[in-house]
Coordinates of C-alpha atoms and ligand atoms in Angstrom, one line a residue:
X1 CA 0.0 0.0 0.0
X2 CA 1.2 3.3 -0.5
X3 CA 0.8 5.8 2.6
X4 CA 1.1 9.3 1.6
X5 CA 1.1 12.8 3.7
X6 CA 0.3 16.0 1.8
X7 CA 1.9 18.2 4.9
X8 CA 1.4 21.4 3.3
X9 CA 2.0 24.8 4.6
X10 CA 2.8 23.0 7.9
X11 CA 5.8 21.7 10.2
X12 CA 9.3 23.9 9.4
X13 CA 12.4 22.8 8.7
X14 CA 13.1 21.3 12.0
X15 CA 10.2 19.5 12.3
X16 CA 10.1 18.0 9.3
X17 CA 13.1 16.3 10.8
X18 CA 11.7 15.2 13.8
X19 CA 9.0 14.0 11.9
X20 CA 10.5 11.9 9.2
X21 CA 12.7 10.4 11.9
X22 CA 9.4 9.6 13.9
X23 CA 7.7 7.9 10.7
X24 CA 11.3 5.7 10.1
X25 CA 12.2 4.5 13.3
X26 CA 8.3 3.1 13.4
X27 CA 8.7 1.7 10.0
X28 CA 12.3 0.1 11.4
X29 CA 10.3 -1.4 14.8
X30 CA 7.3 -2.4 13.4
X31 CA 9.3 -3.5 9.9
X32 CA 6.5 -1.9 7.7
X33 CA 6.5 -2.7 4.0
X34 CA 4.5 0.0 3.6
X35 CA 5.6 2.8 0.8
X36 CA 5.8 6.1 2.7
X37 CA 5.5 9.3 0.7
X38 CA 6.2 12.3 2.8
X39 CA 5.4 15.4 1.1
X40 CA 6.7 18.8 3.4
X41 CA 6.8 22.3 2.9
X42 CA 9.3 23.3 0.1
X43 CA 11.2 25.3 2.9
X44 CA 11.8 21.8 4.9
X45 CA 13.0 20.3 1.8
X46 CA 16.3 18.2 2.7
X47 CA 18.5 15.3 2.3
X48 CA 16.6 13.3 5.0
X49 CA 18.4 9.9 5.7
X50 CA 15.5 7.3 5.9
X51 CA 13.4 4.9 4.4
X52 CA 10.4 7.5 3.9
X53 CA 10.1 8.8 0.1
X54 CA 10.5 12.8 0.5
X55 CA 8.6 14.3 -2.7
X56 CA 7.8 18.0 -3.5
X57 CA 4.4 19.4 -3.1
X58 CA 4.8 21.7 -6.0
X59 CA 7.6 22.5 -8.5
X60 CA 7.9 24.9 -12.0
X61 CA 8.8 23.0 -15.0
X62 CA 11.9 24.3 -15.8
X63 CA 15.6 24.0 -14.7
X64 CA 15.7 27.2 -12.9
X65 CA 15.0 30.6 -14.3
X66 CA 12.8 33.6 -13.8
X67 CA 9.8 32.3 -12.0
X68 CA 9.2 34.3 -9.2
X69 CA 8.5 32.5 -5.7
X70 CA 8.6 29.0 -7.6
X71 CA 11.8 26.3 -7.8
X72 CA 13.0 24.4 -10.4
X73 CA 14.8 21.2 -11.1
X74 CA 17.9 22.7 -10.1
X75 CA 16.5 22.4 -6.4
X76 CA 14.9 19.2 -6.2
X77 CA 18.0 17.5 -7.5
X78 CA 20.1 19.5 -4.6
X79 CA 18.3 17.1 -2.3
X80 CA 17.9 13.9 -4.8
X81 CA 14.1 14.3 -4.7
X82 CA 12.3 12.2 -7.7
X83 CA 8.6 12.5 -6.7
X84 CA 6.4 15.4 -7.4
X85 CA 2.7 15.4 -6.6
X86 CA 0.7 17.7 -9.2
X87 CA -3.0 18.4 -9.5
X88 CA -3.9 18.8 -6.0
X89 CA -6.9 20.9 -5.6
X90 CA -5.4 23.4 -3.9
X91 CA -3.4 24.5 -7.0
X92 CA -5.9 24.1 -8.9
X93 CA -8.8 25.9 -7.1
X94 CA -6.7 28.3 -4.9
X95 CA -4.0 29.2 -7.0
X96 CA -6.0 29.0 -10.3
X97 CA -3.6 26.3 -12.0
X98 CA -5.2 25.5 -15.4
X99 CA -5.5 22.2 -16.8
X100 CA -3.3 22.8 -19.9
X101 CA -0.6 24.1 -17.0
X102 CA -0.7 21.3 -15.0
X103 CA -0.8 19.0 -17.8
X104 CA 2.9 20.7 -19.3
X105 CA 4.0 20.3 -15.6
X106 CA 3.2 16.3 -16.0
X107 CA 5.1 16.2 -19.4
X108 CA 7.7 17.5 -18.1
X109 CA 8.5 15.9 -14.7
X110 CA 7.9 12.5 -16.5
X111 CA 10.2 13.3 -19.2
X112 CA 12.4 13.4 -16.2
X113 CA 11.3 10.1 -15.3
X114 CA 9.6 11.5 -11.6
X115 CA 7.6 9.7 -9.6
X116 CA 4.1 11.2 -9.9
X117 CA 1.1 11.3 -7.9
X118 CA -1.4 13.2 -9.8
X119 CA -4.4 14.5 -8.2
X120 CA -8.0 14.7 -9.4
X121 CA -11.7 15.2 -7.9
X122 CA -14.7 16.9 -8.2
X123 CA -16.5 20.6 -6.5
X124 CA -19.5 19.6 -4.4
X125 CA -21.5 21.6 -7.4
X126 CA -20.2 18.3 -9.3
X127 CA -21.4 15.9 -7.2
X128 CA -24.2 16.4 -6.3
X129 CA -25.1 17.6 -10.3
X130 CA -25.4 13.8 -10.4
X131 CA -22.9 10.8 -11.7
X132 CA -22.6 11.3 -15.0
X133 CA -21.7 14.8 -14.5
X134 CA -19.2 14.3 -11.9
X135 CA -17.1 11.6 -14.3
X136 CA -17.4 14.3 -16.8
X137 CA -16.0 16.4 -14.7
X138 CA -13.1 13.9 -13.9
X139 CA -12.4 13.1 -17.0
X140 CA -11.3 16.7 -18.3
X141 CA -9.1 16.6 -15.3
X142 CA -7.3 13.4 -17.3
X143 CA -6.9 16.0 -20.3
X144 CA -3.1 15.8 -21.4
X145 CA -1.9 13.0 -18.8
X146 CA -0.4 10.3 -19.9
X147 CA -2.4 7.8 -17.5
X148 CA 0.1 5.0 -18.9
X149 CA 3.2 6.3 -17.3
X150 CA 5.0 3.5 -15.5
X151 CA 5.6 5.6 -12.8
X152 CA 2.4 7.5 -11.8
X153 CA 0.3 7.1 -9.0
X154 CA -3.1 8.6 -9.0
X155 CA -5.1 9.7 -6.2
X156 CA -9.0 10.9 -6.2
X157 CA -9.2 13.2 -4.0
X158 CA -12.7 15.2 -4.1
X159 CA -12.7 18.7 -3.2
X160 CA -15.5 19.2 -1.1
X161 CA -13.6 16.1 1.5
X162 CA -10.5 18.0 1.8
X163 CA -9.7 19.4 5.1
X164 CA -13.4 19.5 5.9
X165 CA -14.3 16.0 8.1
X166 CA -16.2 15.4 5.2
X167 CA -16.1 12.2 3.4
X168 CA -18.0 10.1 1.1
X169 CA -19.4 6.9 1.9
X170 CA -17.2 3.8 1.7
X171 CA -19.8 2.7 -1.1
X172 CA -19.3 5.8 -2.7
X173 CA -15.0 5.4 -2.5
X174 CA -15.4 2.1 -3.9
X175 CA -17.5 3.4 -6.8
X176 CA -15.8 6.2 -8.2
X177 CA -12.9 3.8 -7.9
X178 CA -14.3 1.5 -10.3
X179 CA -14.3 3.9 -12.8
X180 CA -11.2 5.8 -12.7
X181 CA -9.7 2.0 -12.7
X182 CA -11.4 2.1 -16.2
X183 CA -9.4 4.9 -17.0
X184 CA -5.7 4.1 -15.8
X185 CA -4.1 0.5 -14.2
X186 CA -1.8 2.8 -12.2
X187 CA -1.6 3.0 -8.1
X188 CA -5.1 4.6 -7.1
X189 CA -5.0 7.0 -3.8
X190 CA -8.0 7.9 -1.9
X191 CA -7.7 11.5 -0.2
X192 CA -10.2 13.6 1.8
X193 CA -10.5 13.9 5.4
X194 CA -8.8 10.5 6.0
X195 CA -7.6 9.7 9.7
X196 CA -7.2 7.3 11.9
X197 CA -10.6 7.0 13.2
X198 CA -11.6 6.0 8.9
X199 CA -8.5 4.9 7.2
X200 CA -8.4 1.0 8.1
X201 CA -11.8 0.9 6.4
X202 CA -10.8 3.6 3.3
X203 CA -7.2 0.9 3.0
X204 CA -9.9 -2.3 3.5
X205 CA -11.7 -1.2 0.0
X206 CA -11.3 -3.1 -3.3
X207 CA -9.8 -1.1 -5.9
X208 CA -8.1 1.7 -3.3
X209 CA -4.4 1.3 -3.4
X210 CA -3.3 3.7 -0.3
X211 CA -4.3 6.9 0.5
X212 CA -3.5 10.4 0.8
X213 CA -3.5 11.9 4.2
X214 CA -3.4 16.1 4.7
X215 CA -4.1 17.4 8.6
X216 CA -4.6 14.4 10.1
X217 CA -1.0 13.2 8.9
X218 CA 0.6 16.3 10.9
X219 CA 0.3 13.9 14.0
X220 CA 3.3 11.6 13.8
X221 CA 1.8 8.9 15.9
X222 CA -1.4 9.1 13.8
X223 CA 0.2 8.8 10.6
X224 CA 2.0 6.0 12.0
X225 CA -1.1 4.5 12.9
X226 CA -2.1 4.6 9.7
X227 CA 1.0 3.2 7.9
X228 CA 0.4 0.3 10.3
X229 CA -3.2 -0.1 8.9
X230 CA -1.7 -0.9 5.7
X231 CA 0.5 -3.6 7.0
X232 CA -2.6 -5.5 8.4
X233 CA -4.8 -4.8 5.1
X234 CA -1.9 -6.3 3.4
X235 CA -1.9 -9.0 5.6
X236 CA -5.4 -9.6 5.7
X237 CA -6.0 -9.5 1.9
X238 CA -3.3 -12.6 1.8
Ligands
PEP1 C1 -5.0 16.7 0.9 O1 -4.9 17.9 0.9 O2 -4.4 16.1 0.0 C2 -5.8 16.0 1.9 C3 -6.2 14.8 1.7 O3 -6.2 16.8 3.0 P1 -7.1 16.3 4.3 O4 -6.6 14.9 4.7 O5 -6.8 17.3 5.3 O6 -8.5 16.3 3.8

């Protein structure tokens, strides 16, 4: 399973630290085969000695250059980092990033062979405009990705469930599931308001391949929690 935290504006450089040593030496103890994706704040980006994935929540697509307030290649290479989430609804929603943007952002990061996890999900206006619209919705969100790429992980996360305690029902989770399985065989992430009071049920259902955890992963020992949820779901699916 893959066990991802989103910690965005959150945690400085020093915490960070403390955290990603937290996460390892739990994953050492409890010998988790969980994948961990940690993704902080660009400011706490570091060479971090562990057995966590450190990935960038946000990067321009270019080497370096004149993009004002933005990094480039240049310093996600300084600290080896090789994974890149895009698509979150916070760039796209907050800071206005366009599909066509986001989609040159993809092109480029997988020309540079990057891990990706690439985030999509619908308004509440969507969802509750019914099914057919929502995947409609979805789908333009799939607009100039290349949902073959050997080394992309997806994650639905909708926007109305972020950050909010909101979630949908596990019947729901399972069905949207089905169909973005329809359109990409890569790594499927659920996201929205997951914690440890929901995520042994969210990492229980068929087609969800991990999930993507923002506040409640801030808490070490609940994000630990949950990476231990996905060592007995693995266990129990065997
Ligand atoms: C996120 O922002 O990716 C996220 C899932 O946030 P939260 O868990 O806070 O809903």
């Amino acid at each position: 399973m893959i066990i991802a935290a989103n910690l965005k504006t959150n945690l400085t450089r020093k915490e960070t630290r403390n955290y990603v040593e937290e996460l390892s030496t739990y994953m050492k103890q409890h010998a988790s085969t969980q994948e961990v994706l940690v993704f902080p704040a660009m400011s706490s980006l570091d060479n971090y000695e562990s057995n966590v994935v450190i990935g960038a929540q946000n990067a321009y697509p270019t080497q370096n250059g004149a993009f004002t307030g933005e990094i480039g290649l240049d310093h996600l290479e300084e600290f080896g980092i090789k994974t890149i989430l895009i698509g979150h609804s916070e760039r796209r929603h907050i800071l206005g990033e366009s599909q066509e943007f986001i989609a040159k952002k993809f092109e480029y990061f997988k020309n540079l062979g990057f891990q990706i996890v690439y985030c999509v999900g619908e308004p509440l206006e969507k969802r509750e405009a019914g099914k057919e619209e929502m995947l409609t919705y979805i789908s333009a969100q799939y607009e100039g990705i290349d949902t073959k790429y050997e080394n992309l992980i997806i994650a639905y996360e909708p926007v109305w469930a972020i950050g909010t305690g909101l979630t949908p029902t596990l019947e729901d989770i399972e069905d949207i599931h089905q169909e973005l399985k329809t359109k990409s065989s890569a790594p499927l992430l659920y996201g929205g308001s997951v914690k440890v009071t929901n995520a042994k049920e969210v990492l229980s259902l068929k087609n969800v391949d991990g999930i993507l955890v923002g506040s409640a992963a801030l808490y070490s020992e609940h994000f630990c929690t949950m990476i231990g949820y996905g060592d007995i779901v693995e266990k129990e699916m065997v």
